[in-house]
PDB file of C-alpha atoms in Angstrom:
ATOM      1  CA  UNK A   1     -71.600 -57.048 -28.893  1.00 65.00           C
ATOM      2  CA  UNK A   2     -71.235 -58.343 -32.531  1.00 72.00           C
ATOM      3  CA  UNK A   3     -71.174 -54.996 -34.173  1.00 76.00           C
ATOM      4  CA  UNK A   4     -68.776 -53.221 -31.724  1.00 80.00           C
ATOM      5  CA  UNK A   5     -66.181 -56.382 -32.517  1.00 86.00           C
ATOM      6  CA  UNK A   6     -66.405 -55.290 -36.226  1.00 84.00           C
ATOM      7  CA  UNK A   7     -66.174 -51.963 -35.839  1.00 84.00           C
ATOM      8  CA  UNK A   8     -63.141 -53.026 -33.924  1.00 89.00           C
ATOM      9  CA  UNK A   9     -61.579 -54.706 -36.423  1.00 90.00           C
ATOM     10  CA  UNK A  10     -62.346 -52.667 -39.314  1.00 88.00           C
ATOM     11  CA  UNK A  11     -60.703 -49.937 -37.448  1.00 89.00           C
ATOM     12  CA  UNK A  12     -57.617 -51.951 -36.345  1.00 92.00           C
ATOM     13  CA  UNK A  13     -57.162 -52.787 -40.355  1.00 91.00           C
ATOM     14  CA  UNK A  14     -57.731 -49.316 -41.479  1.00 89.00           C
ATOM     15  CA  UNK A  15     -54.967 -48.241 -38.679  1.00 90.00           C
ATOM     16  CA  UNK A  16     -53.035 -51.409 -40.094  1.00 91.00           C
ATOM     17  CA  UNK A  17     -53.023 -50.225 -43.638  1.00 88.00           C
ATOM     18  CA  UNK A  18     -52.112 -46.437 -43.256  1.00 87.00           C
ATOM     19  CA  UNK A  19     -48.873 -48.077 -41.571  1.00 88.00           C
ATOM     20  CA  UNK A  20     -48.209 -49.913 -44.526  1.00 87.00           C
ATOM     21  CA  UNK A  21     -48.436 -46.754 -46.941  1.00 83.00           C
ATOM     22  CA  UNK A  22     -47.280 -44.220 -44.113  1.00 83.00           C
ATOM     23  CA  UNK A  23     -44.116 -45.904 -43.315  1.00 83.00           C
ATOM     24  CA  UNK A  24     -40.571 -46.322 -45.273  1.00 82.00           C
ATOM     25  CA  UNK A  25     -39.092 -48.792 -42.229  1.00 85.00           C
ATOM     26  CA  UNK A  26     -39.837 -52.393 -43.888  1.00 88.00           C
ATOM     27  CA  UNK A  27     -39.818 -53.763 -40.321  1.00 89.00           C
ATOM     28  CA  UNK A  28     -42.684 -51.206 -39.372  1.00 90.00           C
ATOM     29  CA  UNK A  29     -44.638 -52.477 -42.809  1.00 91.00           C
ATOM     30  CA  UNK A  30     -44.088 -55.905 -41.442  1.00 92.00           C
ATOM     31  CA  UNK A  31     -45.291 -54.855 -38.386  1.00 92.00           C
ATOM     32  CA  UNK A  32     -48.224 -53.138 -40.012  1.00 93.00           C
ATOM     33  CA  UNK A  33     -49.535 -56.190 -41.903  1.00 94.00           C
ATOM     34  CA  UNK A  34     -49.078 -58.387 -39.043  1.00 93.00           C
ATOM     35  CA  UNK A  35     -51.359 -55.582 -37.108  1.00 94.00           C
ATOM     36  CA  UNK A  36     -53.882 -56.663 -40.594  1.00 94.00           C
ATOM     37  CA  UNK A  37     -53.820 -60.145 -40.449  1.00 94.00           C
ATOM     38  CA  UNK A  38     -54.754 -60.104 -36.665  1.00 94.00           C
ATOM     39  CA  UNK A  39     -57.530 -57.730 -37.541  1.00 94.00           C
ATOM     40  CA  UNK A  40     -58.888 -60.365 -39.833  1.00 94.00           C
ATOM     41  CA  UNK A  41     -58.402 -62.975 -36.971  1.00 94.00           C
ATOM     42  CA  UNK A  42     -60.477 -61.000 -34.944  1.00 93.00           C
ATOM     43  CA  UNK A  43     -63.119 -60.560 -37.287  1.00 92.00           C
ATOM     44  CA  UNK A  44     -63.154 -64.524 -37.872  1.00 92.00           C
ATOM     45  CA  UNK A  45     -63.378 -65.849 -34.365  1.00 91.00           C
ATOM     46  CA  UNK A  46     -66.686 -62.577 -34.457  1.00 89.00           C
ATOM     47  CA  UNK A  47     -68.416 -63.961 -37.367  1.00 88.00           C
ATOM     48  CA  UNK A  48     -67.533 -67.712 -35.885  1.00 88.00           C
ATOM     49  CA  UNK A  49     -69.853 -66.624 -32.497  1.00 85.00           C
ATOM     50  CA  UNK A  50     -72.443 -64.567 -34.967  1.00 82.00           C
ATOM     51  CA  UNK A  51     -72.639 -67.874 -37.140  1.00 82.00           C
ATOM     52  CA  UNK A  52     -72.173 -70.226 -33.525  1.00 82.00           C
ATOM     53  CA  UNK A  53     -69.905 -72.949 -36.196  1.00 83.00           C
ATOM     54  CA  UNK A  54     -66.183 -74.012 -35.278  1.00 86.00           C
ATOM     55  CA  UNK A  55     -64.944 -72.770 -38.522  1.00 87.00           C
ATOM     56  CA  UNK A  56     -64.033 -69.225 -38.538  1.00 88.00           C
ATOM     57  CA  UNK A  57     -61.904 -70.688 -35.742  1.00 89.00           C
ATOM     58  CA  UNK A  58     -60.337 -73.007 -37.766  1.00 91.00           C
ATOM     59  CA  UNK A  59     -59.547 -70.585 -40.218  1.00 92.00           C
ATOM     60  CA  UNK A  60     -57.640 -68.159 -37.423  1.00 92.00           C
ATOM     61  CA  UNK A  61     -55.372 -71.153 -37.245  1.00 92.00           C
ATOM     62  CA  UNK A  62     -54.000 -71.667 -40.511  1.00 93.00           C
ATOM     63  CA  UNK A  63     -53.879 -67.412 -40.169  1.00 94.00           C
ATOM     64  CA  UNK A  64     -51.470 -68.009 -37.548  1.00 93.00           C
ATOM     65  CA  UNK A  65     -49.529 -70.331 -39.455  1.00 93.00           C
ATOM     66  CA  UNK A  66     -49.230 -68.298 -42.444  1.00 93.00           C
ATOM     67  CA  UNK A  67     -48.242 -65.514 -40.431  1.00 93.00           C
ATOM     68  CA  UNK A  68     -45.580 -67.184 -38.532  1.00 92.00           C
ATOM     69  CA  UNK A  69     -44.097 -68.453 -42.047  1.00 93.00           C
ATOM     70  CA  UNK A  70     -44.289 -65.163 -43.777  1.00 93.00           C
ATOM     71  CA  UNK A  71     -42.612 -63.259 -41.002  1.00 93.00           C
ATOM     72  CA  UNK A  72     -39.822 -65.705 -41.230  1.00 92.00           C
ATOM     73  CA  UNK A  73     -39.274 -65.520 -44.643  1.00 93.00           C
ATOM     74  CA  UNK A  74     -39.694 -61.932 -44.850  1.00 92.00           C
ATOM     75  CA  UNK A  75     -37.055 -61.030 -41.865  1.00 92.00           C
ATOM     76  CA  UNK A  76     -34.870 -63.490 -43.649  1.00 92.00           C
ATOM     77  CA  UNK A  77     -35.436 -61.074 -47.026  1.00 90.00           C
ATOM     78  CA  UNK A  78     -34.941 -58.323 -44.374  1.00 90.00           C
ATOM     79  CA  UNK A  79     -31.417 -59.301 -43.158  1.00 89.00           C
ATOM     80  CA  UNK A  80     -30.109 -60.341 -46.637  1.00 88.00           C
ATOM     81  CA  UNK A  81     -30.940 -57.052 -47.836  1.00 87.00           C
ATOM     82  CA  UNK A  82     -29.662 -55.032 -44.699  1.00 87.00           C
ATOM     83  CA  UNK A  83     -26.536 -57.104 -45.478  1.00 85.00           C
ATOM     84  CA  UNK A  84     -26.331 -55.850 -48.841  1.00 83.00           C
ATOM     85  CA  UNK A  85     -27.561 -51.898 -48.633  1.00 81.00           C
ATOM     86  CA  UNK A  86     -26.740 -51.607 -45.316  1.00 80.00           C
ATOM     87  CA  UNK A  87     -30.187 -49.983 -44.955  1.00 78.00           C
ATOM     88  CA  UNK A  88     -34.174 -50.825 -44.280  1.00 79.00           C
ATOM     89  CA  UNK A  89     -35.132 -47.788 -45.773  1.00 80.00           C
ATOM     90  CA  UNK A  90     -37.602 -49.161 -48.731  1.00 80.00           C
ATOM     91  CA  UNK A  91     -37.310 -46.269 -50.802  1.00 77.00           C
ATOM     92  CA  UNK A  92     -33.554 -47.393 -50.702  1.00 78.00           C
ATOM     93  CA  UNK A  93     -33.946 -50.625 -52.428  1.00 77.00           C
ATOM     94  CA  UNK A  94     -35.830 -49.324 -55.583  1.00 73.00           C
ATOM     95  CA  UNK A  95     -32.920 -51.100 -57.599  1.00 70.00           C
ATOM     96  CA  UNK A  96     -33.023 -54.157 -59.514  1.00 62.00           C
ATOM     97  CA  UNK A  97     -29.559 -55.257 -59.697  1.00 59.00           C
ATOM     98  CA  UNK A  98     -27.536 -57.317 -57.057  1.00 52.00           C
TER      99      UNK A  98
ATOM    100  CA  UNK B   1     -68.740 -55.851 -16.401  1.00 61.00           C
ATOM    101  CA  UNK B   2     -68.365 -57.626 -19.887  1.00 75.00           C
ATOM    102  CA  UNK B   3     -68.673 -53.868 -21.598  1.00 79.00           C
ATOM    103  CA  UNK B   4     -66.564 -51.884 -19.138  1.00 83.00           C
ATOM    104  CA  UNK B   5     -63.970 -55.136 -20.108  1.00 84.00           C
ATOM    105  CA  UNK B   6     -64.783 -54.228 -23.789  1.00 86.00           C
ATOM    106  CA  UNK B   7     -63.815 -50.744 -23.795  1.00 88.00           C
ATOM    107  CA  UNK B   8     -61.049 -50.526 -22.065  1.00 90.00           C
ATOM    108  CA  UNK B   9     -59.486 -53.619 -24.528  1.00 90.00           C
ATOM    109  CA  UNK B  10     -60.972 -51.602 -27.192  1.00 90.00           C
ATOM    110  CA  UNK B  11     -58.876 -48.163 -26.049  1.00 92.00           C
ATOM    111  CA  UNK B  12     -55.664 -50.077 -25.514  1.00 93.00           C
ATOM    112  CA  UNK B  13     -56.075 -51.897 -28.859  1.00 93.00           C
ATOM    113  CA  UNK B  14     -56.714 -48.955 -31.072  1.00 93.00           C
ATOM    114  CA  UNK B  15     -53.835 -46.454 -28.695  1.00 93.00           C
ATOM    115  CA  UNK B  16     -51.686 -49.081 -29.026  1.00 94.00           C
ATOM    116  CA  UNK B  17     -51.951 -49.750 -33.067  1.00 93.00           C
ATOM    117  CA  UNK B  18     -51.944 -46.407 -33.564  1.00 92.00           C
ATOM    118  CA  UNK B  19     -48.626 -46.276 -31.378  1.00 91.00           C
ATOM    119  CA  UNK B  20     -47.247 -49.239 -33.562  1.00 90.00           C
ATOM    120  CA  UNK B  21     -47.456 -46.838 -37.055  1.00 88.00           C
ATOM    121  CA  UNK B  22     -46.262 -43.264 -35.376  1.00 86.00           C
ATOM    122  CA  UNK B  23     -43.444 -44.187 -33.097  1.00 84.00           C
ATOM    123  CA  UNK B  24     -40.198 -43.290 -34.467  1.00 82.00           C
ATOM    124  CA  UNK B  25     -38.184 -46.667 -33.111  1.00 84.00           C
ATOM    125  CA  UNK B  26     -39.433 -49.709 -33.985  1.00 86.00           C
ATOM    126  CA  UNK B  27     -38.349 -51.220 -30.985  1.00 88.00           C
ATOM    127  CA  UNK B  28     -41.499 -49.424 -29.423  1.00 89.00           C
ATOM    128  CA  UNK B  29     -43.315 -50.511 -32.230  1.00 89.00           C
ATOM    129  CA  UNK B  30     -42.972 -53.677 -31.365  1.00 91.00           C
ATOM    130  CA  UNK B  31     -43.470 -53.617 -27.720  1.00 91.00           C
ATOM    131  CA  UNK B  32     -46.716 -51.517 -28.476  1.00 93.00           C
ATOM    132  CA  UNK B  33     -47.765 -54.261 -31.557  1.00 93.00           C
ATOM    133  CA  UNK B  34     -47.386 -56.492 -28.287  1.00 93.00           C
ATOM    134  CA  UNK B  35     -50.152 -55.098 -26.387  1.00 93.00           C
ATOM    135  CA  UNK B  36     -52.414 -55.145 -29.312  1.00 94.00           C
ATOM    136  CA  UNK B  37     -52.179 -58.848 -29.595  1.00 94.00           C
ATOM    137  CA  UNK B  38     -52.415 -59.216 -25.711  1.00 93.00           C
ATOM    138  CA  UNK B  39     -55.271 -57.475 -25.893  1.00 94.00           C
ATOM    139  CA  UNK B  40     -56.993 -59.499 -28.951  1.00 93.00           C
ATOM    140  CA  UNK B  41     -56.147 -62.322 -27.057  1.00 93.00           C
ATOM    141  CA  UNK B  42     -58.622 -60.693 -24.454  1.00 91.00           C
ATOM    142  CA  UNK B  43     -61.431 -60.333 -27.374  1.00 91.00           C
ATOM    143  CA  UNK B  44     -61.204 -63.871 -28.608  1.00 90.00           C
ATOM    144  CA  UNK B  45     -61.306 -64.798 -24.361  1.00 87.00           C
ATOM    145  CA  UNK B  46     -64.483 -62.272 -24.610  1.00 86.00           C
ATOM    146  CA  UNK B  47     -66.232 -64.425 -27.166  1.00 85.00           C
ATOM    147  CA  UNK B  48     -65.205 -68.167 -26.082  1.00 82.00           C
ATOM    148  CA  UNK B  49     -62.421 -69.063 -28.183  1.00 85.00           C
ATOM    149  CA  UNK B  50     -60.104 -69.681 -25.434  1.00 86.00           C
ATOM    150  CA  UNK B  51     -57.658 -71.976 -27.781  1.00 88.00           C
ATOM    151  CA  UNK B  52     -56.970 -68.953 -29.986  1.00 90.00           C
ATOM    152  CA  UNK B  53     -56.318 -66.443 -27.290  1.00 90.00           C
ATOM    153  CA  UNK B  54     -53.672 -68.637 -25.804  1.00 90.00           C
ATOM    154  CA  UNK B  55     -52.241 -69.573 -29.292  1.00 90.00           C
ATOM    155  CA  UNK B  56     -52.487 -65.596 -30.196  1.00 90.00           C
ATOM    156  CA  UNK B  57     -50.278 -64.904 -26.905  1.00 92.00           C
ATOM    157  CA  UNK B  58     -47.519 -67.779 -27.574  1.00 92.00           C
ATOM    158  CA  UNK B  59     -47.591 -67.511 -31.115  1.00 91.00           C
ATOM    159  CA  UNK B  60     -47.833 -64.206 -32.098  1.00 90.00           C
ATOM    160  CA  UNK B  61     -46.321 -62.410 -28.553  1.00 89.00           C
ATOM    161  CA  UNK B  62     -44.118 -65.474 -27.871  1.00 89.00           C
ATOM    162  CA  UNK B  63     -42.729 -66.365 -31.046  1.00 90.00           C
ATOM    163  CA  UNK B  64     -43.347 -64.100 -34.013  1.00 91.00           C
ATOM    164  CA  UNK B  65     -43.022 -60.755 -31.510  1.00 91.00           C
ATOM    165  CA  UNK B  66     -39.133 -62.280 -30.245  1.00 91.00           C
ATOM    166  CA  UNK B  67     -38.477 -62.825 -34.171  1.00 90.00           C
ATOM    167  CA  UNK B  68     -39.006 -59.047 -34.818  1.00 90.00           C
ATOM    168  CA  UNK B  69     -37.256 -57.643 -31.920  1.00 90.00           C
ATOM    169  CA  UNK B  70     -34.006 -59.916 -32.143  1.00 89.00           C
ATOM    170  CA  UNK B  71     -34.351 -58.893 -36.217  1.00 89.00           C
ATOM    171  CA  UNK B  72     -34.771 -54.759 -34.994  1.00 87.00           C
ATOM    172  CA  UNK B  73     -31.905 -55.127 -32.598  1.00 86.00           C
ATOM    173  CA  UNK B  74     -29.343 -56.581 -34.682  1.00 84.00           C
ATOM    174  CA  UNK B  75     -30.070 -54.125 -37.432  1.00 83.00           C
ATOM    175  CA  UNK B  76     -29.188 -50.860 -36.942  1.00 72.00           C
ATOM    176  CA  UNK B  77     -32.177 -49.207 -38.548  1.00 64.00           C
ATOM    177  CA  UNK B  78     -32.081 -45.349 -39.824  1.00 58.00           C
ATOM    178  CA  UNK B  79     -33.088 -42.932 -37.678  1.00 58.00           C
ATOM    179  CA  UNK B  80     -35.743 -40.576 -38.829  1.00 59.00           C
ATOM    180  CA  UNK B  81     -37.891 -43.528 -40.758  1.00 58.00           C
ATOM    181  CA  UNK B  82     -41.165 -41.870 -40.638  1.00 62.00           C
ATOM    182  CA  UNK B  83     -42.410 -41.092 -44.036  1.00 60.00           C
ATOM    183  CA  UNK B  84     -41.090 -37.653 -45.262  1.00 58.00           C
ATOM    184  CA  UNK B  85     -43.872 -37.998 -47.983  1.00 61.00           C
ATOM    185  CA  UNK B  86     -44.455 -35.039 -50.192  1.00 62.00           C
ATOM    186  CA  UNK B  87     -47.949 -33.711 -48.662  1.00 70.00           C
ATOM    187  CA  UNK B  88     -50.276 -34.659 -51.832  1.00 72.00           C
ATOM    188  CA  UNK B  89     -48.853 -38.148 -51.012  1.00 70.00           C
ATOM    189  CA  UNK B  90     -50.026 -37.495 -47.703  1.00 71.00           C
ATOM    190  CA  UNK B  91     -53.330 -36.541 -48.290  1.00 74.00           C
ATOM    191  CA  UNK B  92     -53.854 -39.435 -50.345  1.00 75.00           C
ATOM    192  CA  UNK B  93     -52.624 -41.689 -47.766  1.00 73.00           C
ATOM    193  CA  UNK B  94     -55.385 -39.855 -45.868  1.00 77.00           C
ATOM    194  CA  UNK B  95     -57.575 -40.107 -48.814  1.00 76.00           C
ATOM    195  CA  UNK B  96     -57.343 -44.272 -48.880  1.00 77.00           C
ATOM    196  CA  UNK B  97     -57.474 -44.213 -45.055  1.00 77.00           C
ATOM    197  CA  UNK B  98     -60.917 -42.434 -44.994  1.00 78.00           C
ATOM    198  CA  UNK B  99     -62.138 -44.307 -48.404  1.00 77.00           C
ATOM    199  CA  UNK B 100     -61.140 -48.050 -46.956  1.00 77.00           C
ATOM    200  CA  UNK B 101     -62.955 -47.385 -43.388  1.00 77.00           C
ATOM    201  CA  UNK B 102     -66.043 -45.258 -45.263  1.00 76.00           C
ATOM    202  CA  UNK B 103     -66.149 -48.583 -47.665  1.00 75.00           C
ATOM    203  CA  UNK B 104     -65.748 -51.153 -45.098  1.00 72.00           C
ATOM    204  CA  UNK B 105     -68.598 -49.435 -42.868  1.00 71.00           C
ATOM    205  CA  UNK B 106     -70.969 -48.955 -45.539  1.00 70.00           C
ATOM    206  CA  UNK B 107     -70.504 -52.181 -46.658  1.00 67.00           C
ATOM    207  CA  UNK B 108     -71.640 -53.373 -42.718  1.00 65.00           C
ATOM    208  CA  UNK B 109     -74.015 -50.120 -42.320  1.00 65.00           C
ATOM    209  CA  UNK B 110     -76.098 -51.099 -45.879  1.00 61.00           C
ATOM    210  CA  UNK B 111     -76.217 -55.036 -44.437  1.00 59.00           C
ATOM    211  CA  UNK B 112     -77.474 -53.211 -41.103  1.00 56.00           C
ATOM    212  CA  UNK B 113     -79.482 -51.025 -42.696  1.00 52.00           C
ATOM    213  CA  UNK B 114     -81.426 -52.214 -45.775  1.00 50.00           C
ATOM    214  CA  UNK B 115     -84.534 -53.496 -45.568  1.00 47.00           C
ATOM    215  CA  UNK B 116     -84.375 -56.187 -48.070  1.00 47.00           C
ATOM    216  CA  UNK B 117     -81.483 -57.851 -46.150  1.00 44.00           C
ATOM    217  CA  UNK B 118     -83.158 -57.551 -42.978  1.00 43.00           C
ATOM    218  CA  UNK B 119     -84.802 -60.650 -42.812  1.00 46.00           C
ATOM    219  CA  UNK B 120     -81.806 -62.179 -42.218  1.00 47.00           C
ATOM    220  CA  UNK B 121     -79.040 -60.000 -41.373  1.00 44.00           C
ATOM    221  CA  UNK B 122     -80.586 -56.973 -39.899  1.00 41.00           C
ATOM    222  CA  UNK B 123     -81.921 -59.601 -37.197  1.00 43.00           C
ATOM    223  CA  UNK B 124     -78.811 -61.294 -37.497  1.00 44.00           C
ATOM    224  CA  UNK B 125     -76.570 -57.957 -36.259  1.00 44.00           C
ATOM    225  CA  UNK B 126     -79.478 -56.355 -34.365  1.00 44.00           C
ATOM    226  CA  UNK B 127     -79.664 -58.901 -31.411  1.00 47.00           C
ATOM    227  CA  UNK B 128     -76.972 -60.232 -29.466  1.00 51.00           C
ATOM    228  CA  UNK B 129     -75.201 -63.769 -29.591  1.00 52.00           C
ATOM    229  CA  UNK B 130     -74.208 -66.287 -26.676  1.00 58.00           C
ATOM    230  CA  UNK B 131     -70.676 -67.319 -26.441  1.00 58.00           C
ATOM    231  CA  UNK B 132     -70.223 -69.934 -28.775  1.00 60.00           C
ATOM    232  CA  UNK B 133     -69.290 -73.137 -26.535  1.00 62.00           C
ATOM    233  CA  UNK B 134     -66.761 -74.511 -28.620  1.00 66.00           C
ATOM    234  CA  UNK B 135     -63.616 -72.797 -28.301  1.00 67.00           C
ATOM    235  CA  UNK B 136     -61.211 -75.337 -26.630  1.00 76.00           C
ATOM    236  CA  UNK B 137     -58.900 -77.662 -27.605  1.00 82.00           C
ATOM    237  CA  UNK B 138     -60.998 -80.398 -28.303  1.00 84.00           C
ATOM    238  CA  UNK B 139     -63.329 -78.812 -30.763  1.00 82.00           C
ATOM    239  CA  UNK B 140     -60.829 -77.212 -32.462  1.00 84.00           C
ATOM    240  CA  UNK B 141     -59.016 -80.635 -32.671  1.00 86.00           C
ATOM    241  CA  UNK B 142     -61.681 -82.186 -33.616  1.00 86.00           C
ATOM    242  CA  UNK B 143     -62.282 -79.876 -36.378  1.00 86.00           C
ATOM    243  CA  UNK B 144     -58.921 -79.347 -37.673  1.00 87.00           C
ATOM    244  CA  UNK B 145     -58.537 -83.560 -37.753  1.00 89.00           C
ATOM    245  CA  UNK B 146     -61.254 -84.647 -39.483  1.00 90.00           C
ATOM    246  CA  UNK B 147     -63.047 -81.869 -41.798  1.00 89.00           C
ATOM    247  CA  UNK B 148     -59.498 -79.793 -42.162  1.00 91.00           C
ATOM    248  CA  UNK B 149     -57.036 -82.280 -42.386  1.00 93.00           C
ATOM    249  CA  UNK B 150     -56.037 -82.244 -45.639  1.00 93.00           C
ATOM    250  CA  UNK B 151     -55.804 -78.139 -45.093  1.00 93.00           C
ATOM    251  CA  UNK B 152     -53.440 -79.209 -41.833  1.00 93.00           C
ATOM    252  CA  UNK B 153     -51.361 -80.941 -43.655  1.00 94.00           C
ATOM    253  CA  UNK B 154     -50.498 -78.825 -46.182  1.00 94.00           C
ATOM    254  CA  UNK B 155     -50.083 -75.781 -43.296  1.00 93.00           C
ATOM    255  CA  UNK B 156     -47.225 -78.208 -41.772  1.00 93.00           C
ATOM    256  CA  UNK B 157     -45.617 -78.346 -45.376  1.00 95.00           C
ATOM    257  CA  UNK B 158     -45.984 -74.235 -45.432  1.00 94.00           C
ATOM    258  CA  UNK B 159     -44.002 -74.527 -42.284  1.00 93.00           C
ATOM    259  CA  UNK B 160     -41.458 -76.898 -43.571  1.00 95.00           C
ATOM    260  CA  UNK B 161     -40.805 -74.584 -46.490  1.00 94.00           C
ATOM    261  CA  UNK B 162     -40.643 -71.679 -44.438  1.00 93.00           C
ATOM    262  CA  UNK B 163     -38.109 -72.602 -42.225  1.00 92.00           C
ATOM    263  CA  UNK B 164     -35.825 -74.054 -44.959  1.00 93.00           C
ATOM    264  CA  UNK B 165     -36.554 -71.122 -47.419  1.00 92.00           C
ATOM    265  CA  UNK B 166     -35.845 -68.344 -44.531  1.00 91.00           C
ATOM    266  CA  UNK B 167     -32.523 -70.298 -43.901  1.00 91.00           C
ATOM    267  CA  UNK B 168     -31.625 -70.752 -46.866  1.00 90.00           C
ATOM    268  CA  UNK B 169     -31.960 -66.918 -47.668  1.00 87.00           C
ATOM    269  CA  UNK B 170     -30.058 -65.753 -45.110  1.00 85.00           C
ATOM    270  CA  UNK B 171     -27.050 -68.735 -45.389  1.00 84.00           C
ATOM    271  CA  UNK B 172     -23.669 -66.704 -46.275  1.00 76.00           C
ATOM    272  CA  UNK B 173     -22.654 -67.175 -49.661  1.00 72.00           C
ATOM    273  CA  UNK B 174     -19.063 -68.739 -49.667  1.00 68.00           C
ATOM    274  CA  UNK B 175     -16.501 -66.943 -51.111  1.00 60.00           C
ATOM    275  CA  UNK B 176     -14.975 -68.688 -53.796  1.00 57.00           C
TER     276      UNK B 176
END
């Protein structure tokens, strides 16, 4: 079943990705790379079985801690700049000043 | 049994990922990205790493998920927010789409493939693998302890500066 778990993944990335450049919601581009990183996870724990060491598994973990920190950073960017522009639209916020 | 298990996760994954990037509210985006990590929980139970798929459900359903739906509720988000893109952007969207999955498969197809790498890895993807039997708590404990501690530690300091950094950001200035 190893190949079918990459194919998998590699499509749940590609899917992952055209949210990221299809999308103008920055919650749904969140969303979207959160859809990525779990992608990766999957592939991980697969090439942890294919490679029968503890690792890959190890390495899902910090994963899940990196993604747990950057989605609270990034909905705290979120709500700042909702508070600001009164918008999420990204191609909204192409400004540089305050 | 395992297979027909497979699939169907497999289906619900991919419908449900593809629901996340086309729905118009991202309420239902949410509740669809949901399902997708329910159901890679049920991939990492498929292939022994039972730790993970209970830390995927709490962390990522439980926590992270609850984050993003009280964030989409108290924003009033536009909405039409699909991408309006002119269509050459769209095709290229397409274009990187077709080029990432054509790379990423040929990358695994010329491993499968090739005959100079299949000594090792044409064996290696051609025949199946047994669960790995080290997916609970205590191996990963014992892993993350003593080879990965130093790694641990500094995730726990990631966390710390996280949680101050994200309040921080979103503390109201005073007015002055």
């Amino acid at each position: 079943m190893i190949p079918q778990f990459i194919i998998i993944s590699v499509l749940l990335f590609s899917i992952g990705l055209v949210g990221v450049l299809l999308r103008r919601d920055i919650l749904i581009i969140l969303m979207s790379t959160e859809l990525m990183l779990n992608a990766i996870n999957l592939l991980f724990v697969t090439f942890s079985r294919m490679h029968q060491q503890i690792d890959g598994q190890v390495f899902v973990f910090f994963i899940m801690t990196l993604a747990a920190a950057e989605v609270a950073v990034g909905l705290a960017i979120v709500v700042m700049v909702y508070r600001r522009l009164k918008t999420t639209d990204i191609t909204k916020m192409g400004r540089m000043k305050g | 049994m395992s297979v027909f298990f497979f699939y169907f996760l497999s289906a619900l994954a991919l419908l449900s990922a593809v629901s996340v990037i086309f729905q118009k509210n991202p309420v239902y985006s949410a509740l669809s990205l949901i399902v997708v990590f329910f159901s890679i929980a049920g991939f990492f139970l498929m292939q022994g790493a039972f730790y993970l798929a209970v830390l995927e459900i709490l962390v990522y359903a439980g926590a992270i998920m609850v984050l993003f739906l009280f964030v989409v509720m108290l924003l009033k988000t536009g909405e039409d927010t699909m991408l309006y893109l002119p269509s050459v952007a769209k095709m290229g969207t397409i274009f990187v789409f077709i080029s990432v999955l054509a790379g990423l498969f040929g990358v695994y197809l010329n491993e499968h493939i090739s005959s100079s790498f299949a000594g090792k890895f044409g064996v290696m993807f051609g025949q199946d693998f047994e669960m790995l039997h080290a997916g609970g708590v205590a191996d990963l404990g014992g892993a993350l302890f003593t080879k990965y501690l130093f790694p641990f530690e500094i995730a726990s300091v990631l966390l710390l500066v996280a949680m101050v950094g994200a309040i921080f950001i979103t503390k109201r200035e005073k007015k002055t």
